[in-house]
Tab-separated table of C-alpha atoms in Angstrom:
chain	number	residue	atom	x	y	z
A	1	UNK	CA	250.254	191.713	-9.810
A	2	UNK	CA	248.294	194.697	-12.166
A	3	UNK	CA	249.381	193.597	-16.253
A	4	UNK	CA	252.560	194.821	-16.802
A	5	UNK	CA	253.549	195.158	-20.449
A	6	UNK	CA	256.809	194.200	-21.519
A	7	UNK	CA	258.814	194.421	-24.761
A	8	UNK	CA	261.380	192.377	-25.852
A	9	UNK	CA	263.846	193.151	-28.910
A	10	UNK	CA	266.528	190.335	-30.032
A	11	UNK	CA	269.108	191.104	-32.672
A	12	UNK	CA	272.598	189.591	-33.355
A	13	UNK	CA	274.597	190.729	-36.140
A	14	UNK	CA	278.545	188.700	-36.599
A	15	UNK	CA	281.531	188.872	-39.046
A	16	UNK	CA	284.169	186.519	-40.116
A	17	UNK	CA	287.026	185.922	-42.223
A	18	UNK	CA	289.523	182.751	-42.031
A	19	UNK	CA	291.114	184.782	-39.553
A	20	UNK	CA	288.942	186.203	-37.086
A	21	UNK	CA	285.309	186.195	-35.426
A	22	UNK	CA	283.167	188.898	-34.284
A	23	UNK	CA	280.119	189.070	-32.297
A	24	UNK	CA	277.281	190.287	-30.695
A	25	UNK	CA	273.638	190.136	-29.471
A	26	UNK	CA	271.483	192.186	-27.674
A	27	UNK	CA	268.142	191.725	-25.622
A	28	UNK	CA	266.066	194.628	-24.162
A	29	UNK	CA	263.146	194.494	-21.938
A	30	UNK	CA	260.819	197.154	-20.871
A	31	UNK	CA	257.999	197.198	-18.334
A	32	UNK	CA	255.572	199.999	-17.387
A	33	UNK	CA	253.027	199.237	-14.265
A	34	UNK	CA	253.588	198.462	-10.763
A	35	UNK	CA	252.625	196.174	-7.897
A	36	UNK	CA	248.065	196.627	-7.100
A	37	UNK	CA	248.119	199.496	-4.466
A	38	UNK	CA	251.760	200.489	-5.569
A	39	UNK	CA	253.299	204.016	-6.630
A	40	UNK	CA	254.285	205.190	-9.679
A	41	UNK	CA	250.975	202.766	-10.534
A	42	UNK	CA	253.135	203.986	-14.494
A	43	UNK	CA	256.096	202.997	-12.975
A	44	UNK	CA	258.770	202.629	-16.191
A	45	UNK	CA	261.549	200.544	-16.164
A	46	UNK	CA	264.215	198.965	-18.992
A	47	UNK	CA	266.594	196.126	-18.988
A	48	UNK	CA	269.467	195.500	-21.411
A	49	UNK	CA	271.636	192.364	-22.419
A	50	UNK	CA	274.938	193.058	-24.564
A	51	UNK	CA	276.910	189.938	-25.556
A	52	UNK	CA	280.221	190.583	-27.295
A	53	UNK	CA	282.557	187.577	-28.512
A	54	UNK	CA	285.912	187.676	-30.633
A	55	UNK	CA	287.588	184.661	-31.461
A	56	UNK	CA	290.989	184.625	-33.167
A	57	UNK	CA	292.308	181.235	-34.134
A	58	UNK	CA	293.173	179.769	-30.630
A	59	UNK	CA	292.142	182.472	-28.277
A	60	UNK	CA	288.703	183.316	-27.559
A	61	UNK	CA	287.326	186.960	-25.917
A	62	UNK	CA	283.845	187.224	-24.498
A	63	UNK	CA	281.978	190.709	-22.426
A	64	UNK	CA	278.817	190.523	-20.845
A	65	UNK	CA	277.303	194.532	-20.296
A	66	UNK	CA	273.895	194.083	-18.427
A	67	UNK	CA	271.849	197.904	-17.005
A	68	UNK	CA	268.899	198.102	-15.692
A	69	UNK	CA	267.499	201.739	-15.556
A	70	UNK	CA	264.503	202.523	-12.987
A	71	UNK	CA	262.601	206.224	-11.393
A	72	UNK	CA	265.032	204.608	-7.866
A	73	UNK	CA	268.453	205.471	-8.513
A	74	UNK	CA	268.982	203.267	-5.852
A	75	UNK	CA	267.967	200.364	-8.257
A	76	UNK	CA	270.423	201.793	-11.313
A	77	UNK	CA	273.245	200.413	-12.034
A	78	UNK	CA	275.643	199.520	-15.703
A	79	UNK	CA	278.221	197.368	-15.638
A	80	UNK	CA	280.349	194.974	-17.306
A	81	UNK	CA	279.478	191.718	-15.683
A	82	UNK	CA	281.351	189.508	-17.143
A	83	UNK	CA	284.340	189.483	-19.036
A	84	UNK	CA	286.503	186.710	-20.468
A	85	UNK	CA	289.672	185.243	-22.215
A	86	UNK	CA	290.750	181.959	-23.096
A	87	UNK	CA	293.526	180.616	-25.143
A	88	UNK	CA	293.679	176.372	-26.119
A	89	UNK	CA	292.161	173.697	-28.335
A	90	UNK	CA	289.872	171.103	-27.792
A	91	UNK	CA	293.152	168.903	-25.696
A	92	UNK	CA	294.177	171.640	-23.297
A	93	UNK	CA	292.879	175.019	-23.004
A	94	UNK	CA	293.465	177.927	-20.239
A	95	UNK	CA	290.308	180.202	-19.284
A	96	UNK	CA	291.046	183.686	-17.147
A	97	UNK	CA	287.536	185.811	-16.101
A	98	UNK	CA	283.968	184.451	-16.332
A	99	UNK	CA	283.085	180.193	-16.796
A	100	UNK	CA	280.660	177.792	-16.315
A	101	UNK	CA	281.515	174.501	-15.339
A	102	UNK	CA	280.570	171.498	-13.609
A	103	UNK	CA	282.041	169.168	-11.448
A	104	UNK	CA	280.731	165.374	-11.772
A	105	UNK	CA	276.653	165.795	-12.070
A	106	UNK	CA	276.777	169.055	-10.082
A	107	UNK	CA	276.901	167.740	-6.340
A	108	UNK	CA	279.711	170.039	-5.571
A	109	UNK	CA	280.095	172.569	-8.588
A	110	UNK	CA	277.774	173.618	-10.755
A	111	UNK	CA	277.375	176.674	-13.489
A	112	UNK	CA	275.198	177.338	-15.899
A	113	UNK	CA	273.280	180.871	-17.819
A	114	UNK	CA	269.784	180.421	-19.419
A	115	UNK	CA	270.256	182.326	-22.604
A	116	UNK	CA	267.106	184.603	-23.432
A	117	UNK	CA	265.884	184.740	-19.777
A	118	UNK	CA	265.663	187.613	-17.262
A	119	UNK	CA	265.467	187.366	-13.705
A	120	UNK	CA	263.749	189.041	-10.884
A	121	UNK	CA	264.060	188.715	-7.261
A	122	UNK	CA	260.327	189.476	-6.172
A	123	UNK	CA	261.755	191.315	-2.715
A	124	UNK	CA	264.534	193.713	-4.362
A	125	UNK	CA	262.299	194.047	-7.788
A	126	UNK	CA	265.856	194.359	-9.565
A	127	UNK	CA	266.245	192.487	-12.701
A	128	UNK	CA	269.544	190.802	-14.702
A	129	UNK	CA	270.006	187.955	-16.333
A	130	UNK	CA	269.903	184.240	-15.432
A	131	UNK	CA	273.211	182.404	-14.917
A	132	UNK	CA	275.103	181.755	-12.242
A	133	UNK	CA	279.181	181.930	-13.199
A	134	UNK	CA	282.576	181.512	-12.190
A	135	UNK	CA	284.877	184.420	-11.754
A	136	UNK	CA	288.741	183.614	-12.077
A	137	UNK	CA	290.761	180.786	-13.633
A	138	UNK	CA	290.320	176.952	-14.723
A	139	UNK	CA	292.723	174.671	-17.006
A	140	UNK	CA	291.573	171.732	-18.429
A	141	UNK	CA	293.105	168.994	-20.210
A	142	UNK	CA	291.790	166.107	-21.844
A	143	UNK	CA	293.239	162.804	-24.066
A	144	UNK	CA	291.785	159.541	-24.191
A	145	UNK	CA	292.333	157.917	-21.407
A	146	UNK	CA	292.047	160.943	-19.012
A	147	UNK	CA	290.202	164.341	-18.066
A	148	UNK	CA	291.805	166.770	-15.923
A	149	UNK	CA	290.441	170.009	-14.393
A	150	UNK	CA	291.834	172.748	-11.911
A	151	UNK	CA	289.450	175.681	-10.742
A	152	UNK	CA	290.010	178.591	-8.512
A	153	UNK	CA	288.057	181.334	-8.222
A	154	UNK	CA	284.380	183.025	-6.945
A	155	UNK	CA	281.010	181.650	-7.924
A	156	UNK	CA	278.308	184.322	-8.512
A	157	UNK	CA	275.263	184.195	-5.692
A	158	UNK	CA	272.025	185.320	-8.456
A	159	UNK	CA	269.892	186.072	-5.698
A	160	UNK	CA	271.370	189.703	-5.466
A	161	UNK	CA	271.079	191.955	-8.181
A	162	UNK	CA	274.373	193.402	-9.757
A	163	UNK	CA	273.302	196.665	-7.303
A	164	UNK	CA	275.287	195.282	-4.370
A	165	UNK	CA	278.948	194.903	-3.614
A	166	UNK	CA	281.319	192.054	-5.136
A	167	UNK	CA	281.573	190.664	-1.764
A	168	UNK	CA	278.259	189.963	-0.866
A	169	UNK	CA	277.160	188.425	-4.575
A	170	UNK	CA	279.969	186.720	-4.179
A	171	UNK	CA	280.844	185.345	-0.910
A	172	UNK	CA	283.342	182.344	-1.244
A	173	UNK	CA	286.234	181.348	-2.946
A	174	UNK	CA	286.943	177.868	-4.074
A	175	UNK	CA	289.469	176.113	-5.548
A	176	UNK	CA	288.371	172.625	-7.289
A	177	UNK	CA	290.504	169.612	-9.049
A	178	UNK	CA	288.525	166.771	-10.692
A	179	UNK	CA	290.246	163.788	-13.300
A	180	UNK	CA	288.596	161.043	-14.426
A	181	UNK	CA	290.067	157.611	-16.492
A	182	UNK	CA	288.861	155.560	-18.930
A	183	UNK	CA	289.517	152.660	-17.136
A	184	UNK	CA	287.260	150.299	-19.769
A	185	UNK	CA	286.080	151.905	-23.654
A	186	UNK	CA	282.952	151.575	-21.680
A	187	UNK	CA	284.027	152.490	-17.773
A	188	UNK	CA	284.933	155.697	-16.607
A	189	UNK	CA	285.923	156.432	-13.136
A	190	UNK	CA	286.530	159.825	-11.340
A	191	UNK	CA	286.521	161.808	-8.227
A	192	UNK	CA	286.726	165.265	-6.950
A	193	UNK	CA	287.887	167.538	-4.813
A	194	UNK	CA	286.908	170.788	-3.762
A	195	UNK	CA	287.523	173.694	-0.934
A	196	UNK	CA	285.855	176.334	-0.028
A	197	UNK	CA	286.449	179.419	1.985
A	198	UNK	CA	283.049	181.493	2.572
A	199	UNK	CA	284.130	184.867	5.101
A	200	UNK	CA	287.162	182.430	6.915
A	201	UNK	CA	285.354	179.800	7.260
A	202	UNK	CA	286.849	176.718	4.923
A	203	UNK	CA	285.330	173.668	4.574
A	204	UNK	CA	286.904	170.757	2.039
A	205	UNK	CA	284.554	168.410	-0.003
A	206	UNK	CA	285.291	164.753	-2.143
A	207	UNK	CA	282.793	163.189	-4.786
A	208	UNK	CA	283.861	159.875	-6.128
A	209	UNK	CA	281.664	158.714	-9.445
A	210	UNK	CA	281.701	156.208	-12.138
A	211	UNK	CA	279.444	155.632	-15.716
A	212	UNK	CA	279.663	152.022	-17.198
A	213	UNK	CA	278.429	151.614	-20.489
A	214	UNK	CA	276.632	147.317	-19.629
A	215	UNK	CA	275.929	144.690	-22.240
A	216	UNK	CA	272.273	144.954	-23.638
A	217	UNK	CA	272.779	148.979	-23.927
A	218	UNK	CA	272.141	149.512	-20.025
A	219	UNK	CA	274.086	152.824	-18.682
A	220	UNK	CA	274.742	153.500	-15.431
A	221	UNK	CA	275.615	156.599	-13.029
A	222	UNK	CA	276.450	156.935	-9.432
A	223	UNK	CA	278.231	159.456	-7.985
A	224	UNK	CA	278.252	160.150	-3.816
A	225	UNK	CA	280.168	163.464	-2.335
A	226	UNK	CA	280.492	164.143	1.305
A	227	UNK	CA	282.315	167.067	3.142
A	228	UNK	CA	285.100	166.144	5.001
A	229	UNK	CA	285.242	166.368	8.643
A	230	UNK	CA	287.747	164.164	11.321
A	231	UNK	CA	284.508	163.081	12.833
A	232	UNK	CA	282.475	161.925	10.401
A	233	UNK	CA	283.366	158.490	8.379
A	234	UNK	CA	283.534	158.171	4.474
A	235	UNK	CA	280.977	157.387	3.164
A	236	UNK	CA	278.476	157.920	5.935
A	237	UNK	CA	274.729	158.031	4.834
A	238	UNK	CA	273.764	158.768	8.466
A	239	UNK	CA	271.035	161.868	8.602
A	240	UNK	CA	273.604	163.926	10.710
A	241	UNK	CA	276.679	163.847	7.927
A	242	UNK	CA	277.116	166.708	5.357
A	243	UNK	CA	276.295	163.851	1.863
A	244	UNK	CA	274.574	164.237	-1.533
A	245	UNK	CA	274.149	161.016	-3.106
A	246	UNK	CA	272.765	160.618	-6.781
A	247	UNK	CA	272.581	157.323	-9.222
A	248	UNK	CA	270.847	156.527	-12.305
A	249	UNK	CA	270.409	153.833	-15.347
A	250	UNK	CA	269.111	154.004	-18.630
A	251	UNK	CA	268.170	151.477	-21.441
A	252	UNK	CA	267.260	151.768	-24.420
A	253	UNK	CA	265.267	148.941	-26.697
A	254	UNK	CA	264.501	150.064	-30.325
A	255	UNK	CA	261.015	151.697	-29.374
A	256	UNK	CA	261.483	151.043	-25.588
A	257	UNK	CA	263.233	153.131	-23.149
A	258	UNK	CA	263.038	152.857	-19.500
A	259	UNK	CA	265.120	155.238	-16.955
A	260	UNK	CA	265.484	155.515	-12.809
A	261	UNK	CA	267.177	157.623	-10.038
A	262	UNK	CA	267.425	157.952	-6.727
A	263	UNK	CA	269.091	160.544	-4.554
A	264	UNK	CA	269.755	161.336	-0.737
A	265	UNK	CA	270.776	165.170	0.252
A	266	UNK	CA	271.563	166.256	3.782
A	267	UNK	CA	272.708	169.195	4.899
A	268	UNK	CA	274.150	169.869	1.270
A	269	UNK	CA	273.618	173.646	0.115
A	270	UNK	CA	276.777	174.926	-0.812
A	271	UNK	CA	274.939	178.270	-2.744
A	272	UNK	CA	276.950	177.204	-6.231
A	273	UNK	CA	276.418	173.507	-6.029
A	274	UNK	CA	272.774	172.286	-8.168
A	275	UNK	CA	272.293	168.576	-7.397
A	276	UNK	CA	270.185	166.566	-10.174
A	277	UNK	CA	266.162	167.288	-8.542
A	278	UNK	CA	264.911	164.114	-9.595
A	279	UNK	CA	261.704	165.851	-10.625
A	280	UNK	CA	260.276	165.944	-14.149
A	281	UNK	CA	260.919	169.375	-15.654
A	282	UNK	CA	257.531	170.314	-17.630
A	283	UNK	CA	257.879	172.872	-20.449
A	284	UNK	CA	253.602	173.240	-19.710
A	285	UNK	CA	252.833	176.151	-17.511
A	286	UNK	CA	251.332	174.946	-14.874
A	287	UNK	CA	253.034	172.199	-14.374
A	288	UNK	CA	256.571	174.339	-15.090
A	289	UNK	CA	255.275	177.100	-12.474
A	290	UNK	CA	253.843	174.191	-9.717
A	291	UNK	CA	257.078	172.159	-9.607
A	292	UNK	CA	258.752	170.772	-6.835
A	293	UNK	CA	261.933	172.738	-5.967
A	294	UNK	CA	264.851	170.341	-4.303
A	295	UNK	CA	265.837	171.015	-0.420
A	296	UNK	CA	270.020	169.920	-1.128
A	297	UNK	CA	269.286	170.298	3.117
A	298	UNK	CA	266.765	167.278	3.587
A	299	UNK	CA	265.696	165.323	0.416
A	300	UNK	CA	264.961	161.664	-0.449
A	301	UNK	CA	263.009	160.428	-3.433
A	302	UNK	CA	263.717	158.781	-6.658
A	303	UNK	CA	262.009	159.379	-10.069
A	304	UNK	CA	260.870	156.956	-12.545
A	305	UNK	CA	259.872	157.565	-16.588
A	306	UNK	CA	259.551	155.001	-20.031
A	307	UNK	CA	258.942	156.147	-23.050
A	308	UNK	CA	256.702	153.768	-25.719
A	309	UNK	CA	257.865	155.816	-29.706
A	310	UNK	CA	255.730	154.740	-32.751
A	311	UNK	CA	256.288	153.904	-36.387
A	312	UNK	CA	254.699	157.303	-37.269
A	313	UNK	CA	256.501	158.980	-34.856
A	314	UNK	CA	254.233	159.226	-32.262
A	315	UNK	CA	255.587	158.766	-28.717
A	316	UNK	CA	253.756	157.960	-24.927
A	317	UNK	CA	255.793	159.165	-22.229
A	318	UNK	CA	254.925	158.080	-18.468
A	319	UNK	CA	256.543	159.339	-15.515
A	320	UNK	CA	256.189	159.018	-11.663
A	321	UNK	CA	258.308	161.228	-8.742
A	322	UNK	CA	258.533	161.466	-4.812
A	323	UNK	CA	260.595	163.557	-2.596
A	324	UNK	CA	261.142	163.560	0.572
A	325	UNK	CA	261.842	166.315	2.566
A	326	UNK	CA	261.954	165.589	6.601
A	327	UNK	CA	262.674	168.423	8.900
A	328	UNK	CA	262.233	168.791	12.429
A	329	UNK	CA	258.801	168.791	13.440
A	330	UNK	CA	257.783	168.355	9.659
A	331	UNK	CA	257.975	165.251	7.442
A	332	UNK	CA	256.287	166.116	3.327
A	333	UNK	CA	256.216	163.766	0.786
A	334	UNK	CA	255.864	165.280	-2.355
A	335	UNK	CA	254.569	163.020	-5.056
A	336	UNK	CA	253.315	163.273	-8.981
A	337	UNK	CA	252.478	160.922	-11.806
A	338	UNK	CA	252.762	162.484	-15.525
A	339	UNK	CA	251.434	160.715	-18.812
A	340	UNK	CA	251.849	162.596	-21.827
A	341	UNK	CA	251.108	161.323	-25.817
A	342	UNK	CA	252.495	163.174	-28.449
A	343	UNK	CA	250.939	162.619	-32.013
A	344	UNK	CA	252.010	163.550	-35.315
A	345	UNK	CA	249.191	164.733	-37.617
A	346	UNK	CA	252.236	165.304	-40.251
A	347	UNK	CA	255.252	166.275	-40.746
A	348	UNK	CA	254.753	170.079	-39.937
A	349	UNK	CA	251.395	169.532	-37.363
A	350	UNK	CA	251.995	167.894	-34.005
A	351	UNK	CA	249.483	167.542	-30.957
A	352	UNK	CA	250.234	166.460	-27.230
A	353	UNK	CA	247.964	165.483	-24.737
A	354	UNK	CA	249.296	165.846	-20.957
A	355	UNK	CA	247.372	164.699	-17.431
A	356	UNK	CA	249.165	165.226	-14.480
A	357	UNK	CA	248.747	164.045	-10.717
A	358	UNK	CA	251.011	165.240	-8.028
A	359	UNK	CA	250.908	166.363	-3.844
A	360	UNK	CA	253.176	168.666	-2.333
A	361	UNK	CA	252.219	169.526	0.953
A	362	UNK	CA	255.160	171.146	0.954
A	363	UNK	CA	253.871	174.315	-0.675
A	364	UNK	CA	250.881	173.400	0.689
A	365	UNK	CA	248.899	171.812	-2.805
A	366	UNK	CA	247.493	167.944	-0.835
A	367	UNK	CA	245.746	167.444	-4.289
A	368	UNK	CA	246.445	168.866	-7.695
A	369	UNK	CA	245.016	167.737	-10.703
A	370	UNK	CA	245.952	169.070	-14.087
A	371	UNK	CA	245.248	168.318	-17.708
A	372	UNK	CA	245.773	170.210	-21.249
A	373	UNK	CA	245.930	170.089	-24.840
A	374	UNK	CA	249.255	171.634	-27.264
A	375	UNK	CA	248.661	172.073	-31.008
A	376	UNK	CA	251.448	173.280	-32.480
A	377	UNK	CA	251.183	174.301	-36.857
A	378	UNK	CA	254.212	174.725	-38.387
A	379	UNK	CA	253.367	176.879	-41.524
A	380	UNK	CA	257.017	177.592	-43.125
A	381	UNK	CA	260.191	178.122	-41.368
A	382	UNK	CA	259.369	181.520	-40.183
A	383	UNK	CA	256.249	181.754	-38.929
A	384	UNK	CA	253.810	178.918	-36.840
A	385	UNK	CA	250.666	178.431	-35.122
A	386	UNK	CA	250.768	177.096	-31.257
A	387	UNK	CA	247.146	176.870	-29.646
A	388	UNK	CA	248.383	176.028	-25.387
A	389	UNK	CA	245.070	175.037	-23.059
A	390	UNK	CA	245.813	174.011	-20.061
């Protein structure tokens, strides 16, 4: 791809009084250039995102306005992509419009936003904000004993930019509810139900989960979700059943920390869910670029991680993960081993060393070895120097 210079501008303004607060932020990205052998060579495009928010006592209002200018007018758009009003407090709240929510650990529903990030589909070449929210109604209540949430709305399918019609970007109408009860101070039980109507095709799902804090500082969480079908038994783990299972355990004892997770996903692509991937999330450029992508349609696997902190603040992290995809006629196994050592020279200077070895035949990477050094020096609160060699 030809180098495309980009200009990023981000500014914020806020004001407050004893009663009200108004704030806004703006992100502008300008690009000059085009793909090789594509006309015009000096393509000029600009993306802008304006975020507005207002708060007065128990009332909150927010809006997001996005625009994209392109020489091809079919790729232009100027519109409010999000609007919301929230009324309530920490115990009881009602939201109308755009909202972000999760059911369980995301096996049934998870919406999110990556602030300051711009998404561009490689085929459509239209830029937009990197988020996936729900447009509708959300009611939440929580107390010391239990929590309840109910929602109705249309989740965003963010593979399509705002140049597409609303029906194409939000093809599903979902109704969902979740309830959890603190049975004991260290034990929580819960469950959720979701009904999905996608262009007249109705499907129903349920999930159950529990979270427990055990003796010796061990914490465990487990969740099982499945599609409700007359011919499918409850807690059906067969490959023919539409189900998603996740379990994880954490243990921390002083400077030592251990965690292990397992997954089993089959026929569970809902377009608005986001189950835990159990793949190490890397901040390093090379490793992040080659991260294994979860396939909820068919994937099993596990992840284990250990860290050890030293008295001077140094830390050693070891991670191992494996994922298996078993599609008709093709079975692939992803494996990765990762090690990182973080050394603090002083309070303002840190050095990280990492090494990674992975095997991902699903991406035609039979063997990938990576290593690098990351050096970070803070000069003042506003200035720092980063050297990254990978």
